[in-house]
Amino acid sequence: MIRNDLRNIAIIAHVDHGKTTLVDQMLKQAGAFRENQVVEERVMDSGDIERERGITILAKNTSVHYKGVKINIVDTPGHADFSGEVERILKMVDGVVLLVDAAEGPMPQTRFVLQKALEFGHKIIIAINKIDRPDARLNEIGDEVLELLLNLDATDEQLDSPIVYCSGRAGTASMSPNVEGKDLTPLFEQILEHIPAPHVDTEGPTQMLVSSIDYNEYVGRIGIGRIERGSMKVGQQVTVCDYHGNTKPYNAKLVTLYSIEELGRQPIEQAQAGEIVCFSGIEGVTIGETLCDPEHVEALPFVKISEPTVEMTFMVNDSPFAGREGKFVTSRHLRERLFRELLKDVSLRVNETDTTDAFRVCGRGEMHLSILIENLRREGYEFQVGAPKALLKEIDGKTCEPMERMIADVPADAVGSIMEKMGSRKGELVSMNPKGADRMRLEFIIPARGLFGYRTEFLTDTKGEGVMSSVFNGYQPYKGDIQKRTTGSLIAFETGEAVGYGLFNAQERGPLFIGPGTMVYEGMIVGENPRGEDMAVNVCKKKQLTNMRAAGSDDALRLIPPRQMSIEAALEFISDDELLEITPESIRMRKRVLSNTERLKKTKGGKK
């Protein structure tokens, strides 16, 4: 049976190319909101961190009705670190809308998500977005996308994909770059015309693959997926099985069933094959499992999610200030929370270590893990993490490391310094193309560890005008040692409160990370030493008060404002012998060995 009343699509693109804004306009123009309703921008980005950073982290479902057809839409993340979300979501849909920025063109993540969509054999609609940008290159972008499709071995049918010219912010679409659109009707028409209706068996035994998981305090775990065959109804008995045989099949009962209607979920009694639905009542269900009819237990194959490339050690906080600010501070709390995260994040791995106080956490990139850290600290957890490391792999007897394809869009006068930095980090130049009158686009293949800590340098070298992004590009033999950091750390000499006089003397040594009134402890990192070696400074030193005064000696001390370190910046900064202490209120960097005398003994012993 062909269900002409239904279309299932995903919107895929590189980060910041306007997916969520376009979904906003699709919802508005399909009548999802009242005339006088006040709607926030990027209504699909519901998480606090998503709204603050302006990025999509979790894939989300919505639906609109157009000409009597229900269009299920999945808004996906654009950042490479969350590409595990995109990979599994593509299993739920029959076609994709590929969004490309009218000025930037195809970027690394565009290539990655498009490759995955082509592997599934999905139909593609190319939407060139932000056509109202002053630097838009409408005629060239279409050619660049077709070139990308050719590189990725697209079929003739996929090469013949329609191109729609959109402005997500204005809510307009047109089939020609020279004709201004009035609304999104051309895009809706292409979805009905070009994306195939689900071809399903509604009479057969029930079969559904769980592609996503949500959690609700009232009903527990909520599974989301598309019914591949048959129908589902409330109270139905099903068998839960796993294609890879990791879990033993078990029977369960569907307690509730919801269909996705616009921004909400509507309780329903029954749903047919082809529909994307949510269900609850099966506590242990996880992503990749199949719900079947007990008489016909057949597990559906689940896409193998790409392996993590970066690892970090999460450990219990043992600093002198441990337990002052956090609510959950023990290893039991940390272990439970990390293993709970595995239930909804398929591209994360958590392993026990030799000690009960530390856990190895592997993810897709620094950002993937820094979002996890931010979520934990907002929930009241207190812990420490080590510096990120690339995950090495043994392939054919050779040690191999993950490589990244990095694209940098930089001013022409910064090319020299970028090339120099990339060379020292074992990066290989793949292509170099002029973009406009005074900008260049450079493409490198570089070890993943070569990009750790590079973003700050990159922004300095390009005077804040450069744009860089990277995506995983397979494994290659180990490239040798890379010097991670050329600067040293300024370390607090004693425990106490930082005062203006001590900071004034310390700032001559290098940029500081703390201001007056900050509580510090011995071994805590308070600044950066440009000389490349660690140095202990006394930021708690007060001025000796005497009754002797010299003219001008009491002038006001001028303090340089401290550099505020975010979690990402701190992860980039710390080296292997340093840790990042995370609490709900503070982010502190520290040495693994806190005692200055113990550290000096170790370094002297090492030099001998």
JSON list of C-alpha atoms in Angstrom, two decimals, residues 180-258:
[
{"chain": "A", "resi": 180, "resn": "GLU", "atom": "CA", "xyz": [11.73, 36.48, -5.77]},
{"chain": "A", "resi": 181, "resn": "GLY", "atom": "CA", "xyz": [9.48, 34.09, -3.85]},
{"chain": "A", "resi": 182, "resn": "LYS", "atom": "CA", "xyz": [6.34, 35.07, -1.91]},
{"chain": "A", "resi": 183, "resn": "ASP", "atom": "CA", "xyz": [6.09, 32.15, 0.53]},
{"chain": "A", "resi": 184, "resn": "LEU", "atom": "CA", "xyz": [7.30, 28.55, 0.98]},
{"chain": "A", "resi": 185, "resn": "THR", "atom": "CA", "xyz": [4.71, 27.01, -1.39]},
{"chain": "A", "resi": 186, "resn": "PRO", "atom": "CA", "xyz": [7.40, 25.94, -3.98]},
{"chain": "A", "resi": 187, "resn": "LEU", "atom": "CA", "xyz": [9.25, 24.01, -1.24]},
{"chain": "A", "resi": 188, "resn": "PHE", "atom": "CA", "xyz": [6.07, 22.28, 0.00]},
{"chain": "A", "resi": 189, "resn": "GLU", "atom": "CA", "xyz": [5.13, 21.39, -3.60]},
{"chain": "A", "resi": 190, "resn": "GLN", "atom": "CA", "xyz": [8.58, 19.85, -4.23]},
{"chain": "A", "resi": 191, "resn": "ILE", "atom": "CA", "xyz": [8.27, 17.78, -1.03]},
{"chain": "A", "resi": 192, "resn": "LEU", "atom": "CA", "xyz": [4.90, 16.35, -2.19]},
{"chain": "A", "resi": 193, "resn": "GLU", "atom": "CA", "xyz": [6.12, 15.82, -5.73]},
{"chain": "A", "resi": 194, "resn": "HIS", "atom": "CA", "xyz": [9.72, 14.62, -5.27]},
{"chain": "A", "resi": 195, "resn": "ILE", "atom": "CA", "xyz": [9.79, 12.80, -1.88]},
{"chain": "A", "resi": 196, "resn": "PRO", "atom": "CA", "xyz": [8.18, 9.36, -2.25]},
{"chain": "A", "resi": 197, "resn": "ALA", "atom": "CA", "xyz": [5.13, 8.45, -0.17]},
{"chain": "A", "resi": 198, "resn": "PRO", "atom": "CA", "xyz": [5.83, 5.54, 2.24]},
{"chain": "A", "resi": 199, "resn": "HIS", "atom": "CA", "xyz": [5.32, 2.17, 0.51]},
{"chain": "A", "resi": 200, "resn": "VAL", "atom": "CA", "xyz": [4.18, -0.04, 3.38]},
{"chain": "A", "resi": 201, "resn": "ASP", "atom": "CA", "xyz": [2.42, -3.24, 4.38]},
{"chain": "A", "resi": 202, "resn": "THR", "atom": "CA", "xyz": [-0.35, -2.19, 6.81]},
{"chain": "A", "resi": 203, "resn": "GLU", "atom": "CA", "xyz": [-1.81, -5.69, 7.13]},
{"chain": "A", "resi": 204, "resn": "GLY", "atom": "CA", "xyz": [1.36, -7.60, 8.10]},
{"chain": "A", "resi": 205, "resn": "PRO", "atom": "CA", "xyz": [2.66, -8.35, 11.63]},
{"chain": "A", "resi": 206, "resn": "THR", "atom": "CA", "xyz": [3.86, -5.34, 13.66]},
{"chain": "A", "resi": 207, "resn": "GLN", "atom": "CA", "xyz": [7.45, -4.20, 13.19]},
{"chain": "A", "resi": 208, "resn": "MET", "atom": "CA", "xyz": [9.03, -0.92, 14.35]},
{"chain": "A", "resi": 209, "resn": "LEU", "atom": "CA", "xyz": [12.64, 0.26, 14.82]},
{"chain": "A", "resi": 210, "resn": "VAL", "atom": "CA", "xyz": [13.39, 2.58, 17.77]},
{"chain": "A", "resi": 211, "resn": "SER", "atom": "CA", "xyz": [15.47, 5.46, 16.35]},
{"chain": "A", "resi": 212, "resn": "SER", "atom": "CA", "xyz": [15.36, 7.94, 19.21]},
{"chain": "A", "resi": 213, "resn": "ILE", "atom": "CA", "xyz": [14.72, 8.03, 22.96]},
{"chain": "A", "resi": 214, "resn": "ASP", "atom": "CA", "xyz": [13.14, 10.70, 25.14]},
{"chain": "A", "resi": 215, "resn": "TYR", "atom": "CA", "xyz": [12.55, 10.72, 28.89]},
{"chain": "A", "resi": 216, "resn": "ASN", "atom": "CA", "xyz": [9.62, 11.98, 30.91]},
{"chain": "A", "resi": 217, "resn": "GLU", "atom": "CA", "xyz": [9.43, 11.90, 34.72]},
{"chain": "A", "resi": 218, "resn": "TYR", "atom": "CA", "xyz": [5.78, 10.79, 34.64]},
{"chain": "A", "resi": 219, "resn": "VAL", "atom": "CA", "xyz": [5.86, 7.96, 32.09]},
{"chain": "A", "resi": 220, "resn": "GLY", "atom": "CA", "xyz": [9.60, 7.10, 32.08]},
{"chain": "A", "resi": 221, "resn": "ARG", "atom": "CA", "xyz": [11.33, 6.31, 28.79]},
{"chain": "A", "resi": 222, "resn": "ILE", "atom": "CA", "xyz": [9.63, 7.27, 25.54]},
{"chain": "A", "resi": 223, "resn": "GLY", "atom": "CA", "xyz": [10.70, 5.47, 22.36]},
{"chain": "A", "resi": 224, "resn": "ILE", "atom": "CA", "xyz": [10.39, 7.25, 18.98]},
{"chain": "A", "resi": 225, "resn": "GLY", "atom": "CA", "xyz": [10.49, 5.56, 15.60]},
{"chain": "A", "resi": 226, "resn": "ARG", "atom": "CA", "xyz": [8.69, 4.71, 12.39]},
{"chain": "A", "resi": 227, "resn": "ILE", "atom": "CA", "xyz": [6.29, 1.77, 12.10]},
{"chain": "A", "resi": 228, "resn": "GLU", "atom": "CA", "xyz": [7.80, -0.27, 9.26]},
{"chain": "A", "resi": 229, "resn": "ARG", "atom": "CA", "xyz": [5.01, -2.87, 8.97]},
{"chain": "A", "resi": 230, "resn": "GLY", "atom": "CA", "xyz": [1.53, -3.55, 10.33]},
{"chain": "A", "resi": 231, "resn": "SER", "atom": "CA", "xyz": [-0.08, -1.34, 12.96]},
{"chain": "A", "resi": 232, "resn": "MET", "atom": "CA", "xyz": [0.33, -0.55, 16.65]},
{"chain": "A", "resi": 233, "resn": "LYS", "atom": "CA", "xyz": [-2.32, 0.08, 19.27]},
{"chain": "A", "resi": 234, "resn": "VAL", "atom": "CA", "xyz": [-2.46, 0.93, 22.97]},
{"chain": "A", "resi": 235, "resn": "GLY", "atom": "CA", "xyz": [-2.32, -2.16, 25.21]},
{"chain": "A", "resi": 236, "resn": "GLN", "atom": "CA", "xyz": [-0.73, -4.32, 22.50]},
{"chain": "A", "resi": 237, "resn": "GLN", "atom": "CA", "xyz": [1.73, -7.06, 23.50]},
{"chain": "A", "resi": 238, "resn": "VAL", "atom": "CA", "xyz": [5.05, -6.79, 21.63]},
{"chain": "A", "resi": 239, "resn": "THR", "atom": "CA", "xyz": [8.42, -8.56, 21.68]},
{"chain": "A", "resi": 240, "resn": "VAL", "atom": "CA", "xyz": [11.52, -6.35, 21.96]},
{"chain": "A", "resi": 241, "resn": "CYS", "atom": "CA", "xyz": [14.57, -7.74, 20.15]},
{"chain": "A", "resi": 242, "resn": "ASP", "atom": "CA", "xyz": [17.98, -6.56, 18.95]},
{"chain": "A", "resi": 243, "resn": "TYR", "atom": "CA", "xyz": [19.47, -7.15, 15.46]},
{"chain": "A", "resi": 244, "resn": "HIS", "atom": "CA", "xyz": [23.02, -7.64, 16.79]},
{"chain": "A", "resi": 245, "resn": "GLY", "atom": "CA", "xyz": [21.84, -10.05, 19.49]},
{"chain": "A", "resi": 246, "resn": "ASN", "atom": "CA", "xyz": [23.24, -8.00, 22.38]},
{"chain": "A", "resi": 247, "resn": "THR", "atom": "CA", "xyz": [20.05, -8.41, 24.42]},
{"chain": "A", "resi": 248, "resn": "LYS", "atom": "CA", "xyz": [17.75, -11.39, 24.83]},
{"chain": "A", "resi": 249, "resn": "PRO", "atom": "CA", "xyz": [14.24, -10.86, 23.32]},
{"chain": "A", "resi": 250, "resn": "TYR", "atom": "CA", "xyz": [11.59, -10.08, 25.95]},
{"chain": "A", "resi": 251, "resn": "ASN", "atom": "CA", "xyz": [7.85, -9.37, 25.93]},
{"chain": "A", "resi": 252, "resn": "ALA", "atom": "CA", "xyz": [6.35, -6.00, 26.90]},
{"chain": "A", "resi": 253, "resn": "LYS", "atom": "CA", "xyz": [3.13, -4.02, 26.63]},
{"chain": "A", "resi": 254, "resn": "LEU", "atom": "CA", "xyz": [2.53, -0.62, 25.00]},
{"chain": "A", "resi": 255, "resn": "VAL", "atom": "CA", "xyz": [0.96, 1.64, 27.65]},
{"chain": "A", "resi": 256, "resn": "THR", "atom": "CA", "xyz": [0.55, 4.84, 25.61]},
{"chain": "A", "resi": 257, "resn": "LEU", "atom": "CA", "xyz": [0.93, 5.84, 21.97]},
{"chain": "A", "resi": 258, "resn": "TYR", "atom": "CA", "xyz": [1.39, 9.37, 20.59]}
]
